Short mmCIF file of C-alpha atoms in Angstrom, two decimals:
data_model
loop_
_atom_site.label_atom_id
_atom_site.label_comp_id
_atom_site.label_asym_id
_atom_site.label_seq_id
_atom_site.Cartn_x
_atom_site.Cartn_y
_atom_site.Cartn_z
CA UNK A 1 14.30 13.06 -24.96
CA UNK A 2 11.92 15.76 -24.72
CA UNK A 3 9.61 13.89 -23.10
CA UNK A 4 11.23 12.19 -21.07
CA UNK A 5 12.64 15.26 -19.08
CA UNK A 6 9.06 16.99 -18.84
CA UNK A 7 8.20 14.07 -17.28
CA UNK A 8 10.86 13.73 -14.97
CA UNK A 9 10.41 17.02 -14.19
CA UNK A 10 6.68 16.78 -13.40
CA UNK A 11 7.38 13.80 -11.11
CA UNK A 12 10.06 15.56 -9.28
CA UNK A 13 7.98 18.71 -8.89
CA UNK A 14 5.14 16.99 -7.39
CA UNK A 15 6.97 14.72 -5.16
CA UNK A 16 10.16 15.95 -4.24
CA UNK A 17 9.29 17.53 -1.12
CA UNK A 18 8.64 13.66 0.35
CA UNK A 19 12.50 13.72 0.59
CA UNK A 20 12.17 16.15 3.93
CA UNK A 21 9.64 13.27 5.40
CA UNK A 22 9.77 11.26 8.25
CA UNK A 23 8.26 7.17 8.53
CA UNK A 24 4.64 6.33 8.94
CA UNK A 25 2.47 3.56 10.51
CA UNK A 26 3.97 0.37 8.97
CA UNK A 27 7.60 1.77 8.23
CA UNK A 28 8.69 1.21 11.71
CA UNK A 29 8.15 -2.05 11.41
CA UNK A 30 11.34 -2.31 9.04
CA UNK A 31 13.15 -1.81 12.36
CA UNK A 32 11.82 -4.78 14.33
CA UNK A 33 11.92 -7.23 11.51
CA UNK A 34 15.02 -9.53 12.43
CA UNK A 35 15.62 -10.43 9.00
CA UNK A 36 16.63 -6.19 7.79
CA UNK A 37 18.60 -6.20 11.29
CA UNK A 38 20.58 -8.90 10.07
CA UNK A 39 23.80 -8.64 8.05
CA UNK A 40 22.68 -12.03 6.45
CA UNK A 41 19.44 -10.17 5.70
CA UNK A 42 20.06 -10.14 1.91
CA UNK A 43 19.62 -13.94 2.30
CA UNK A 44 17.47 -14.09 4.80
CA UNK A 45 14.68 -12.05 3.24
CA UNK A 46 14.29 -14.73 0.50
CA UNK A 47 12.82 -17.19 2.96
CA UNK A 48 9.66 -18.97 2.40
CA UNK A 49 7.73 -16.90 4.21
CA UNK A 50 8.48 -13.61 2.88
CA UNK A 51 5.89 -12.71 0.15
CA UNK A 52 7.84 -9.86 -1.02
CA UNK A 53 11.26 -10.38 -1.22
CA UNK A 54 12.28 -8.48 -3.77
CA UNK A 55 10.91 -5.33 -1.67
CA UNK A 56 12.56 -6.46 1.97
CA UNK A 57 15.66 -6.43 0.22
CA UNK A 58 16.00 -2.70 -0.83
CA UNK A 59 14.55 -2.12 2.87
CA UNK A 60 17.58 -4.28 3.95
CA UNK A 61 19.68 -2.57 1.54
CA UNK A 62 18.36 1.06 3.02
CA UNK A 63 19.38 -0.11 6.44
CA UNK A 64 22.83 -0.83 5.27
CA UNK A 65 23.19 2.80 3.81
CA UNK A 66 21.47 4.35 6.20
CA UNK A 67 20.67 3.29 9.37
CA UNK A 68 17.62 5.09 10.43
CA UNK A 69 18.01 8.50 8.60
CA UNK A 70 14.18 8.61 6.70
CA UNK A 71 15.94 10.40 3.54
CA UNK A 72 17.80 7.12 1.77
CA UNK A 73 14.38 5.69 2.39
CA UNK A 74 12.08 8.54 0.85
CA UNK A 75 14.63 8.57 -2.00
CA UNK A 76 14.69 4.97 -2.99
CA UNK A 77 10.74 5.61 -3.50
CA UNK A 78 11.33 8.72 -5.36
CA UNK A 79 13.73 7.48 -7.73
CA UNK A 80 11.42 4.46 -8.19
CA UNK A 81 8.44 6.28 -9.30
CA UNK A 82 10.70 8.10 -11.67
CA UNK A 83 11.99 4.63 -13.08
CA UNK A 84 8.31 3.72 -13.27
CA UNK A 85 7.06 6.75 -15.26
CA UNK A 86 9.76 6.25 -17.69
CA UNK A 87 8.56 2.91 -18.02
CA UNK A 88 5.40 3.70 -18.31
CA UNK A 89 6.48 6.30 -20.94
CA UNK A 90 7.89 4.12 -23.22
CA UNK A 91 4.78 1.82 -23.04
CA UNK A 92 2.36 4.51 -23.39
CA UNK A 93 3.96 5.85 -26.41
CA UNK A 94 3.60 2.44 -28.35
CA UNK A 95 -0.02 2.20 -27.31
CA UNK A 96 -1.35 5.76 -27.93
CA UNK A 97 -1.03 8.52 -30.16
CA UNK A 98 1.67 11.10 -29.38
CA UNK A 99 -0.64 13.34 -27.39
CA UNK A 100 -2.78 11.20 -25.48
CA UNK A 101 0.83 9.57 -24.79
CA UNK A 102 2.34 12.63 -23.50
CA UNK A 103 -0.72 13.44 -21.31
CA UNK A 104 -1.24 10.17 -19.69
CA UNK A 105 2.22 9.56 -18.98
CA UNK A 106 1.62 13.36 -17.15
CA UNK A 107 -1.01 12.42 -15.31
CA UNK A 108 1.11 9.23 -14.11
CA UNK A 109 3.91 11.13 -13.01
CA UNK A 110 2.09 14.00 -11.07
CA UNK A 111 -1.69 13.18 -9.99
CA UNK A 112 -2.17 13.08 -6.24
CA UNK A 113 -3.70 9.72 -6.58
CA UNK A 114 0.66 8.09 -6.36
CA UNK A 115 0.91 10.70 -3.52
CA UNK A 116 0.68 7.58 -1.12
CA UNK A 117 2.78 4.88 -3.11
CA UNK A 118 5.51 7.44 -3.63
CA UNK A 119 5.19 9.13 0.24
CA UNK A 120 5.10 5.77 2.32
CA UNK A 121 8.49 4.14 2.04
CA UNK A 122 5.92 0.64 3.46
CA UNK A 123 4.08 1.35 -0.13
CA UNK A 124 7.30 0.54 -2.05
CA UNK A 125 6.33 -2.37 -3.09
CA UNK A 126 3.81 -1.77 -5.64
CA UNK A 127 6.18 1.29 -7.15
CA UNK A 128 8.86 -1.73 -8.08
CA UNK A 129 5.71 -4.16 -9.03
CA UNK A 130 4.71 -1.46 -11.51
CA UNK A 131 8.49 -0.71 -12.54
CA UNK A 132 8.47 -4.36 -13.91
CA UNK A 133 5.31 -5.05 -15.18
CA UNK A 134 6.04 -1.84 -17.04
CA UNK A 135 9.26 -3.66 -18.35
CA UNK A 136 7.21 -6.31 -19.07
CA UNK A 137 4.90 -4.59 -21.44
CA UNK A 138 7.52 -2.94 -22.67
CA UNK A 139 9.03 -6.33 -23.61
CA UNK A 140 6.21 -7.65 -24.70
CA UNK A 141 5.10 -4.80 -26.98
CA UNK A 142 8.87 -5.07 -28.64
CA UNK A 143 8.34 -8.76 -29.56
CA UNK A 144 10.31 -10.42 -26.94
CA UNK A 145 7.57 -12.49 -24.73
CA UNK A 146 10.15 -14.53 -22.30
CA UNK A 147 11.47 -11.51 -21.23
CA UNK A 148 8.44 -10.06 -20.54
CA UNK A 149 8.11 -12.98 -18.87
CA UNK A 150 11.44 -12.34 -16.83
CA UNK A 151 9.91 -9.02 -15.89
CA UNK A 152 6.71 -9.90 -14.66
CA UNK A 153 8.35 -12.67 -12.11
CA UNK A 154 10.30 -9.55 -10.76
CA UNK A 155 6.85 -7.59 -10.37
CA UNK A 156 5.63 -10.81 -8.31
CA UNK A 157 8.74 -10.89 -6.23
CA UNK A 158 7.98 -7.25 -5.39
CA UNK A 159 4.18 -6.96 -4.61
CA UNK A 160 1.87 -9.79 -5.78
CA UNK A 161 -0.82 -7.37 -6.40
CA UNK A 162 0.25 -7.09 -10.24
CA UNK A 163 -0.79 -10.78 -10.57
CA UNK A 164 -3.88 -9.18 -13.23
CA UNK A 165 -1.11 -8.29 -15.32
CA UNK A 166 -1.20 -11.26 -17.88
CA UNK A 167 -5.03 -10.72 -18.11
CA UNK A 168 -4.30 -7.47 -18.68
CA UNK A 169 -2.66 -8.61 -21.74
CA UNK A 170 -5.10 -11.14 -23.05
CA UNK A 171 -7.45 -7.60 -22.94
CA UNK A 172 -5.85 -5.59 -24.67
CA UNK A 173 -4.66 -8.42 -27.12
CA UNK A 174 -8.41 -9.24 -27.72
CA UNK A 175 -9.26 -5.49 -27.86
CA UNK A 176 -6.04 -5.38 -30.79
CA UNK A 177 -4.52 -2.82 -28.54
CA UNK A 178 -1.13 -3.97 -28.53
CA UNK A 179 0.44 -3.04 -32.12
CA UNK A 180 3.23 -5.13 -33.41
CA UNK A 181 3.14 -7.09 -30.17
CA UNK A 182 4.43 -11.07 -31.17
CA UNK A 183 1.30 -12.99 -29.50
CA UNK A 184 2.98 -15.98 -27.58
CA UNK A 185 0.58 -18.30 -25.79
CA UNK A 186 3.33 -20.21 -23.82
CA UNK A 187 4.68 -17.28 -22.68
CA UNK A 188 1.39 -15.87 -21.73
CA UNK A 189 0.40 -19.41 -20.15
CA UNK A 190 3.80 -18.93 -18.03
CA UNK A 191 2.71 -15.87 -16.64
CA UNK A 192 -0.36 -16.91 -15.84
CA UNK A 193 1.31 -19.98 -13.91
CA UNK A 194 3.52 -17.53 -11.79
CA UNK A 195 0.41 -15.33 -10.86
CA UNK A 196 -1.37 -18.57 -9.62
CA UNK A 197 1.85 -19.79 -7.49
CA UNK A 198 2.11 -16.03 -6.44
CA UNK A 199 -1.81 -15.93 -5.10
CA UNK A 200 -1.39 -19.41 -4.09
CA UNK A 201 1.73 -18.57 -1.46
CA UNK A 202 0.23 -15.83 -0.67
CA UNK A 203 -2.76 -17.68 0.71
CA UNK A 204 -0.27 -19.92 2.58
CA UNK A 205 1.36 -17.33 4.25
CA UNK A 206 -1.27 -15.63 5.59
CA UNK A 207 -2.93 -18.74 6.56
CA UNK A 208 0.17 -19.24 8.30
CA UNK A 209 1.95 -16.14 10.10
CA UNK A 210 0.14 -14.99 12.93
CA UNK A 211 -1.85 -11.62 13.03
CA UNK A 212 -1.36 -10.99 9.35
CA UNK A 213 -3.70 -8.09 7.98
CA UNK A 214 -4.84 -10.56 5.17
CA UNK A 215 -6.82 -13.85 4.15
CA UNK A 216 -8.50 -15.74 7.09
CA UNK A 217 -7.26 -13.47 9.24
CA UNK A 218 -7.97 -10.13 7.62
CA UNK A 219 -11.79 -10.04 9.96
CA UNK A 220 -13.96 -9.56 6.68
CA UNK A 221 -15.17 -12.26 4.86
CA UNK A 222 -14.48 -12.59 1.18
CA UNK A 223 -18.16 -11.78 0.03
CA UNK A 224 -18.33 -8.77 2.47
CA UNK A 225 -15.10 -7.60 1.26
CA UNK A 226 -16.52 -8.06 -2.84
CA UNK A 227 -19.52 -6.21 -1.65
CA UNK A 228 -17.76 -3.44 0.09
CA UNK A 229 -14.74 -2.93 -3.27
CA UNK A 230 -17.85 -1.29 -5.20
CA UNK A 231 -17.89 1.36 -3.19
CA UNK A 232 -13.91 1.68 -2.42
CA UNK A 233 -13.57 1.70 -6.54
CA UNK A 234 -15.88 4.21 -6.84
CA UNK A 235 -14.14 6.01 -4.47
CA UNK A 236 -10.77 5.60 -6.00
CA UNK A 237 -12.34 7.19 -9.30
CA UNK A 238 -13.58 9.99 -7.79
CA UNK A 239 -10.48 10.43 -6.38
CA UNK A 240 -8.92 10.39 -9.95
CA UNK A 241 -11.34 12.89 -11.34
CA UNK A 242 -12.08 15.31 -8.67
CA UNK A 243 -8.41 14.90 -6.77
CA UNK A 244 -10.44 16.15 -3.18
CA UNK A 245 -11.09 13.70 0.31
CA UNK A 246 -7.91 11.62 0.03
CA UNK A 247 -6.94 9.97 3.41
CA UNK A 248 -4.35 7.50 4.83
CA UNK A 249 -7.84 5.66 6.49
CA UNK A 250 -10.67 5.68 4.84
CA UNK A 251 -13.84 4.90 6.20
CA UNK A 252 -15.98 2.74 3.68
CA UNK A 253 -19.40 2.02 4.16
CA UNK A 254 -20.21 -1.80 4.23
CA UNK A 255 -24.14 -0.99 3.72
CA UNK A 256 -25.92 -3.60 1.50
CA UNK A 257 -27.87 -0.72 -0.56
CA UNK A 258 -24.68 1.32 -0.60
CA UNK A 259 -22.55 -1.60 -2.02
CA UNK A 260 -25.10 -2.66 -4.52
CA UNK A 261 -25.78 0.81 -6.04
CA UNK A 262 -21.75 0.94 -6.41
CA UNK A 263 -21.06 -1.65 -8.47
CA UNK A 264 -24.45 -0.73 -10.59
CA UNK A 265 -22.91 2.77 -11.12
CA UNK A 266 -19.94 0.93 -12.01
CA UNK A 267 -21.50 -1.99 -14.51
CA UNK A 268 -23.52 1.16 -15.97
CA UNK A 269 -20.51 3.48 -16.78
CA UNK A 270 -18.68 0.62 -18.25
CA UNK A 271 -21.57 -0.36 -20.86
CA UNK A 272 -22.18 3.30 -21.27
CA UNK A 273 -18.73 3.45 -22.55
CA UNK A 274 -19.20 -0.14 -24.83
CA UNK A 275 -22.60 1.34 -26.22
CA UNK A 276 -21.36 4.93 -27.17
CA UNK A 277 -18.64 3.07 -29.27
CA UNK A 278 -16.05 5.04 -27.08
CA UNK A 279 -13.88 1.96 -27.97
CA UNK A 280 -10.11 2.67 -27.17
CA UNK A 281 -11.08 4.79 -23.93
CA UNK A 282 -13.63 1.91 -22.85
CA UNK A 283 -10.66 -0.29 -23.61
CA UNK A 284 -8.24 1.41 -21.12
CA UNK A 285 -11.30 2.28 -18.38
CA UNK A 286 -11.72 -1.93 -18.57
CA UNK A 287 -7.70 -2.71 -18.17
CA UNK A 288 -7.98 -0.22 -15.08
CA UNK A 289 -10.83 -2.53 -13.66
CA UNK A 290 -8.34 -5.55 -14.68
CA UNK A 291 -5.35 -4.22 -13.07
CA UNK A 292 -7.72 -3.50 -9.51
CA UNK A 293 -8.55 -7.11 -9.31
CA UNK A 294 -6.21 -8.61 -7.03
CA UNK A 295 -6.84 -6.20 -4.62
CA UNK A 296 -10.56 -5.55 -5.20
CA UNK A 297 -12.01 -9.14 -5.45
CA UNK A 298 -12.59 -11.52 -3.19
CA UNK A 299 -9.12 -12.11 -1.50
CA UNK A 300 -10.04 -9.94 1.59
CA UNK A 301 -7.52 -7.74 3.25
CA UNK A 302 -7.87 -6.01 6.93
CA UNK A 303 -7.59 -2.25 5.08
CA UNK A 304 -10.68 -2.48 2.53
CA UNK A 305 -9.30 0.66 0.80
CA UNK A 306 -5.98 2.07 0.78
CA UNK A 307 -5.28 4.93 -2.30
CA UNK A 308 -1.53 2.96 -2.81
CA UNK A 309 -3.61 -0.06 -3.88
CA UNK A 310 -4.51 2.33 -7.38
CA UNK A 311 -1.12 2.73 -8.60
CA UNK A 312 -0.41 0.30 -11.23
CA UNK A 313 -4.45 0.77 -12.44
CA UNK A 314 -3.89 4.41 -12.67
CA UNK A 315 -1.62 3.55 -15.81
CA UNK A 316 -4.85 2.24 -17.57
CA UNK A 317 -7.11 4.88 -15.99
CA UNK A 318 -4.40 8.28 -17.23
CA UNK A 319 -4.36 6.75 -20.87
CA UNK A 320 -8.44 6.66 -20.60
CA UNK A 321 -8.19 10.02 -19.30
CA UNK A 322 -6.03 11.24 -21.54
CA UNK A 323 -7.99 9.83 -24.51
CA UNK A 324 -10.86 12.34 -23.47
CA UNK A 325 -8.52 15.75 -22.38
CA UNK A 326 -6.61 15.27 -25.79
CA UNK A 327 -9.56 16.83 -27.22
CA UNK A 328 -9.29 19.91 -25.76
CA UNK A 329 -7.26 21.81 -28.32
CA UNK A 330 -6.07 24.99 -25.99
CA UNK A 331 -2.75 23.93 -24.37
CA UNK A 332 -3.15 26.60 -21.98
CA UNK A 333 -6.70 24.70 -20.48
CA UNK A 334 -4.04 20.98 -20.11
CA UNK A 335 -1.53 23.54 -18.70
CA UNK A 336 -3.54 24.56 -16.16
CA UNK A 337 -4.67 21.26 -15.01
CA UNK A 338 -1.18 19.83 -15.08
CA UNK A 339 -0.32 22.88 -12.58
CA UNK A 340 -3.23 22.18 -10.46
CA UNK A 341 -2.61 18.88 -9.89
CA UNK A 342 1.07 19.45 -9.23
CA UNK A 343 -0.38 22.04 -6.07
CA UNK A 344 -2.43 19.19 -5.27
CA UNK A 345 0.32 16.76 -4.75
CA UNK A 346 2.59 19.15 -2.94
CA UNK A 347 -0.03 19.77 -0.85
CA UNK A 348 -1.30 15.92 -0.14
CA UNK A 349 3.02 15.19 0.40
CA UNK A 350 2.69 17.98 2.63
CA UNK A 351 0.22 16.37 4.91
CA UNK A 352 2.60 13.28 4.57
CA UNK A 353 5.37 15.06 6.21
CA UNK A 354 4.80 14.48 10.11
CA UNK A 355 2.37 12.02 11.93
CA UNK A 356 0.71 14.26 13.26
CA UNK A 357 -0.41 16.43 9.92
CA UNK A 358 -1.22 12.44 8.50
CA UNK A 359 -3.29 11.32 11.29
CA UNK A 360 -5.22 14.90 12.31
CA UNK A 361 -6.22 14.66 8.70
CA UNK A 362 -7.64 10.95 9.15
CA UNK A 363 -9.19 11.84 12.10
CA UNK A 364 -11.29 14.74 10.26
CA UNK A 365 -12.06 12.39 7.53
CA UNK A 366 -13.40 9.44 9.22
CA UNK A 367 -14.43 10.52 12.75
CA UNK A 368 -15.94 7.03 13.32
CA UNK A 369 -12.89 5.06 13.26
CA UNK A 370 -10.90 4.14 15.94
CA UNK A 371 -7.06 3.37 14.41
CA UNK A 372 -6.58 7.50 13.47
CA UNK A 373 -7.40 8.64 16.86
CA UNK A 374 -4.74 5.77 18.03
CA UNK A 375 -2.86 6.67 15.79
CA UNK A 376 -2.51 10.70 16.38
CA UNK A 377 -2.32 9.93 20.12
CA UNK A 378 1.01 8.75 19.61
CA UNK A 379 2.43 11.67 17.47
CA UNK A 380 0.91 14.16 20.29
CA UNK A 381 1.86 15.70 23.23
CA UNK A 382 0.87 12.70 26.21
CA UNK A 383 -1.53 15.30 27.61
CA UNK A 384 -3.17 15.98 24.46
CA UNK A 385 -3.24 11.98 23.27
CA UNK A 386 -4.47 10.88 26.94
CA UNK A 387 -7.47 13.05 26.09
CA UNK A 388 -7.95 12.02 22.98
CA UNK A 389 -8.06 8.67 24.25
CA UNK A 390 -10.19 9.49 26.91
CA UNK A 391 -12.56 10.05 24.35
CA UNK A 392 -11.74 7.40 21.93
CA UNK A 393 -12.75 5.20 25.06
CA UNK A 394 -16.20 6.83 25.27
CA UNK A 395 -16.81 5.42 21.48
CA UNK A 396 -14.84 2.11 21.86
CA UNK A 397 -15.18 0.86 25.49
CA UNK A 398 -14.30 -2.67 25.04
CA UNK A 399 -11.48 -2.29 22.47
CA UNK A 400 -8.39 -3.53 24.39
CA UNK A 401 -6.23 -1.50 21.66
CA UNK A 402 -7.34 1.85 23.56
CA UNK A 403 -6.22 0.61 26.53
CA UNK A 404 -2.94 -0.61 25.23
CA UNK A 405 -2.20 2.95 23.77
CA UNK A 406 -2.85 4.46 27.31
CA UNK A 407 -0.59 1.97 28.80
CA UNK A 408 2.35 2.99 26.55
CA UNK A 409 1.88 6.49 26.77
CA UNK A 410 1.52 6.10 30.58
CA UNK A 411 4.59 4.65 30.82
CA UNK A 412 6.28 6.75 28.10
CA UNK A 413 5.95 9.22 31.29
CA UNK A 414 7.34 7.50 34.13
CA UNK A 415 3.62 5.94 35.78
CA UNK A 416 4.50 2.30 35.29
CA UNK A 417 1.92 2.09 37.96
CA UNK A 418 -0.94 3.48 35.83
CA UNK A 419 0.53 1.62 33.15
CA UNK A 420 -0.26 -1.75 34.87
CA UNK A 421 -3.44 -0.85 35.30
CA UNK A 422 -4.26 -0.37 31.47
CA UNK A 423 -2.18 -3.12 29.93
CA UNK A 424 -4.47 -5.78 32.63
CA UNK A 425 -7.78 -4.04 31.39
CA UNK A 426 -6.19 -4.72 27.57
CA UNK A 427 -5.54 -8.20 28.72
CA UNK A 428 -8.81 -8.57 29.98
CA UNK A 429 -10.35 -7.91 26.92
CA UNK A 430 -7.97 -9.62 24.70
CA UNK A 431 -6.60 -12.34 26.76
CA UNK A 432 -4.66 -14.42 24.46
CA UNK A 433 -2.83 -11.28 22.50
CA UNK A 434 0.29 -12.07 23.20
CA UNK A 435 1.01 -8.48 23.17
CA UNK A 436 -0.41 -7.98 25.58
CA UNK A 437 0.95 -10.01 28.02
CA UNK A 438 4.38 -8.79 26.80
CA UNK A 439 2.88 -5.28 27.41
CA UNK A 440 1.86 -6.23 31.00
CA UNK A 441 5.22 -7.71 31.43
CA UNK A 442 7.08 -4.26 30.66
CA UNK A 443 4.74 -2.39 33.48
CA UNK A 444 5.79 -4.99 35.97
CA UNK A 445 9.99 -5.02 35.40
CA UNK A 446 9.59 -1.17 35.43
CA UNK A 447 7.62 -1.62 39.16
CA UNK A 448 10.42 -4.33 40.33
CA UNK A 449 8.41 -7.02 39.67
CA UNK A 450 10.89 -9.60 38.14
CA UNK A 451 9.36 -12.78 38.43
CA UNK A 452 5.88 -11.43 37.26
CA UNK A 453 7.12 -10.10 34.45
CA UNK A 454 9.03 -13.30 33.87
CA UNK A 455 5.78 -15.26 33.73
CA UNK A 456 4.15 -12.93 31.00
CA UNK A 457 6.89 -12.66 28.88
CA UNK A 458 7.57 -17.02 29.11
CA UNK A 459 3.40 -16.91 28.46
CA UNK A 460 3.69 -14.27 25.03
CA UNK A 461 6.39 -16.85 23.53
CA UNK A 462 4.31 -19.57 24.26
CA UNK A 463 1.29 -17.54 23.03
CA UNK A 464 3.10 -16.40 20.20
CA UNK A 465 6.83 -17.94 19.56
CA UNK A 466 8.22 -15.49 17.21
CA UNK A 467 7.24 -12.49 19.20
CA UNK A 468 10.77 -10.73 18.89
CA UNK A 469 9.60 -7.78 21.70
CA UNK A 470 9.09 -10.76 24.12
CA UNK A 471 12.19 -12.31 23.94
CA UNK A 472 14.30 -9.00 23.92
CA UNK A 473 12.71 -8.25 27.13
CA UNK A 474 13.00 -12.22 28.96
CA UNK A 475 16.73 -11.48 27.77
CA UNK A 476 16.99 -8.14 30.25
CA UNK A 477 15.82 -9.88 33.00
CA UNK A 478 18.44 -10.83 35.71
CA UNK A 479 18.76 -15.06 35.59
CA UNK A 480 16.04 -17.45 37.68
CA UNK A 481 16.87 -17.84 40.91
CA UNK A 482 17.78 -21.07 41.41
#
C-alpha cells in the first residue's frame, strides 16, 4: 500500500497542475466531429471507420459531462495515467526486484517525458492503450493468458500503437524475464492475430478518409520515414536521460549522414549492452525498442516525432533505468533526482497551460518550421499574428496554409474584404483543398455575395463530401432563387 500511495502521489505532484489547462491543436477537433455531437455518439463512434473507438467514446462521454469546460477533459487524462502507473506498478513489481521496482515505477509516474500524453486530452489514447496492455501483462504474468488476451484487444480499441505488445512478450519470454508466467502459444498467436487486423484497418482507413495525417497520405515515404526514426529515437532517449529540449514540434533532420549515424549509435549501444553481459538492463533497453515499433518503423505518419508516441516504451526504458540508479546506495542522491524531475514536469505542464506558452516555445525550438508560427498566430493578438505571418510568408511564399491563416484572422476582425483576397491566393495555390473553397465561400456571404458563396460551398462537398464546415454554412444560406 505503501507504494502505491508514493506513487500516486508522485504522479499527482507532477501533473496535477494540467487540471487548470485549456485544449490544444487537435482537441478542438472533438468539437467538430459529428459523431461526439451526437447523442447516438456512444454508437456511433464504433463505426468502421473509427480506429480508436474505445478513445472517441470517453471524448463522447466528456462531452456529455461537460460540454466544453477543459477540466472533465484534463481529468479523465489525469486519472488515467494514475490507473496506468498502478498498472504498471503491479507489473513492475513481478518483474524486478523491490528497488529497481519502486524506482521505475517512479520514474513512470513523474518523468517529463508523459508530460505530453498526460497534458493533451488528443494524446489520451495511448494513456488507455498502456492502461490495458498493462492489464494484460499483469494477466499474463498471473497465469491467466485469455485474459490477457481480453486486455490487449481493449489496448487496440484504444490506440493501435501497442500492437508490439505480444512481441514484447515473446522477448521477454525468450530473455526468461517473465517469472511464473503460464507460456500459452494460442493465446499469444491470438494476440498476434488482433495486432495484424489492428495494423491492417488501420491501413484501410487511412487509405480511405481523406487528409488523414497517416499512410499514403502522411507526405513521407515509408523508407524516408525508417531513415528519419533513428534520429527521432535518439532523440526520445536523450530526452529520457537529460529531461532538456522537449517540444510539441520537433524539427527532425531527414539528412542521409544524420540518419545513418543514428541508428549506428543506436545498433552500437544495444550490442554494447549484449557484450558487457549487462543482461536484464539490455533486456528492458531492447523491449523499449520493441514497444517503439509501431510508431518508429516503416508505417509513416505526417508528425515524424511526437514525445506522446514514448509512453508505453518508457515502461521498458524506467525499469532499464532503474536497473542502473538502484546502485546508487545514498537515498538522498534518488531523492534528489525524483525532486528534480518532478520541477521538470511542473514546469513542461506549465508551458502546456495556454497556446500561446505551447507554441512560443515551438517556435524557439524549431525556427524552421512553418506549423508553430501558424500555430502561435492564432493564440496572439491579430496585430501581433499578422506580423508573424508576414514573416512566416517571407520563409514559405507558396504555402497556401499561410495564406489561409491570414484570411481567418482577417476576418476574425471584420475585413471580409481582405479576407477574400487571402483565401483566393490559398486557393490558388491549393486549388482542389476543399477548404479552401469553403474558406473563400465564408469571405463572400460575409461581403453579400450569396450565390458565390453558394458555388464554393456546392464545389467543397463535391470536392470533399463529408466536409461538415461546408454543409453548416450551404445550410445558412437563404434558399435558390427559383
Amino acid at each position: 500500500m505503501r507504494e502505491r500511495l508514493i506513487l500516486l502521489a508522485a504522479g499527482s505532484v507532477a501533473f496535477g497542475a494540467s487540471l487548470g489547462s485549456g485544449f490544444h491543436f487537435d482537441d478542438y477537433a472533438i468539437f467538430s466531429d459529428p459523431a461526439l455531437q451526437s447523442a447516438r455518439g456512444w454508437l456511433e463512434v464504433w463505426a468502421p471507420l473509427q480506429t480508436r473507438p474505445l478513445t472517441y467514446f470517453t471524448f463522447w462521454l466528456n462531452r456529455q459531462l461537460g460540454a466544453g469546460d477543459p477540466l472533465g477533459y484534463h481529468l479523465f487524462n489525469l486519472l488515467f495515467h494514475l490507473a496506468a502507473v498502478l498498472l504498471a506498478w503491479e507489473c513492475l513489481r513481478r518483474l524486478l526486484p523491490e528497488r529497481p521496482a519502486l524506482i521505475a515505477g517512479v520514474l513512470f509516474a513523474l518523468h517529463p517525458m508523459q508530460s505530453e500524453a498526460v497534458n493533451y486530452v488528443w494524446a489520451r489514447g495511448i494513456v488507455l492503450a498502456g492502461i490495458f496492455c498493462f492489464g494484460a501483462l499483469w494477466q499474463w504474468l498471473e497465469g491467466r493468458p485469455w485474459s490477457a488476451v481480453a486486455w490487449f484487444a481493449l489496448a487496440l480499441l484504444a490506440k493501435e500503437e501497442c500492437a508490439a505488445f505480444p512481441l514484447l512478450l515473446v522477448w521477454l519470454g525468450w530473455r526468461g524475464s517473465l517469472p511464473g508466467a503460464r507460456q500459452s502459444k494460442t493465446a499469444l498467436a491470438a494476440m498476434f492475430a488482433l495486432a495484424l487486423a489492428a495494423g491492417a484497418r488501420v491501413i484501410w482507413a487511412t487509405a480511405v478518409i481523406p487528409g488523414a495525417p497517416a499512410g499514403l497520405q502522411a507526405g513521407i515515404s515509408p523508407s524516408q520515414y525508417l531513415l528519419a526514426q533513428g534520429a527521432v529515437i535518439c532523440r526520445y532517449l536523450q530526452l529520457v536521460a537529460a529531461p532538456y529540449g522537449f517540444t510539441v514540434d520537433s524539427d527532425i533532420s531527414l539528412s542521409l549522414w544524420v540518419a545513418i549515424a543514428a541508428w549506428a549509435l543506436l545498433l552500437g549501444a544495444t550490442f554494447w549492452l549484449l557484450l558487457r553481459r549487462e543482461r536484464t538492463c539490455a533486456t528492458w533497453w531492447i523491449a523499449g525498442l520493441i514497444l517503439l515499433i509501431p510508431s518508429s518503423s516503416i508505417f509513416p505518419a505526417a508528425d515524424v516525432s511526437a514525445d506522446r508516441r514514448m509512453y508505453l516504451p518508457m515502461f521498458a526504458f524506467a525499469a532499464a533505468a532503474a536497473l542502473l540508479l538502484a546502485r546508487v546506495k545514498a537515498p538522498a542522491v534518488l531523492a534528489a533526482i525524483a525532486l528534480l524531475l518532478v520541477g521538470l514536469s511542473v514546469q513542461r505542464t506549465m508551458v502546456w497551460m495556454t497556446e500561446e506558452s505551447l507554441w512560443r516555445e515551438a517556435v524557439a525550438r524549431a525556427p524552421r518550421k512553418l506549423r508553430p508560427k501558424l500555430q502561435l498566430a492564432r493564440a496572439l493578438p491579430a496585430a501581433q499574428g499578422l506580423e508573424l505571418l508576414a514573416q512566416a510568408r517571407l520563409d514559405a511564399p507558396y504555402d497556401p496554409a499561410v495564406a489561409t491563416e491570414t484570411g481567418k484572422i482577417l476576418l476574425g476582425e471584420g475585413q471580409p474584404d481582405g479576407a477574400l483576397e487571402e483565401f483566393g491566393r490559398a486557393l490558388a495555390l491549393a486549388p482542389m483543398d476543399a477548404r479552401n473553397m469553403n474558406n473563400r465561400g465564408v469571405a463572400l456571404m460575409a461581403l453579400g455575395q450569396t450565390e458565390a458563396a453558394r458555388a464554393d460551398f456546392e464545389r467543397a462537398l463535391r470536392t470533399l463530401p463529408s466536409l461538415a464546415e461546408a454543409r453548416d454554412n450551404l445550410a445558412k444560406l437563404p434558399p435558390k432563387p427559383q
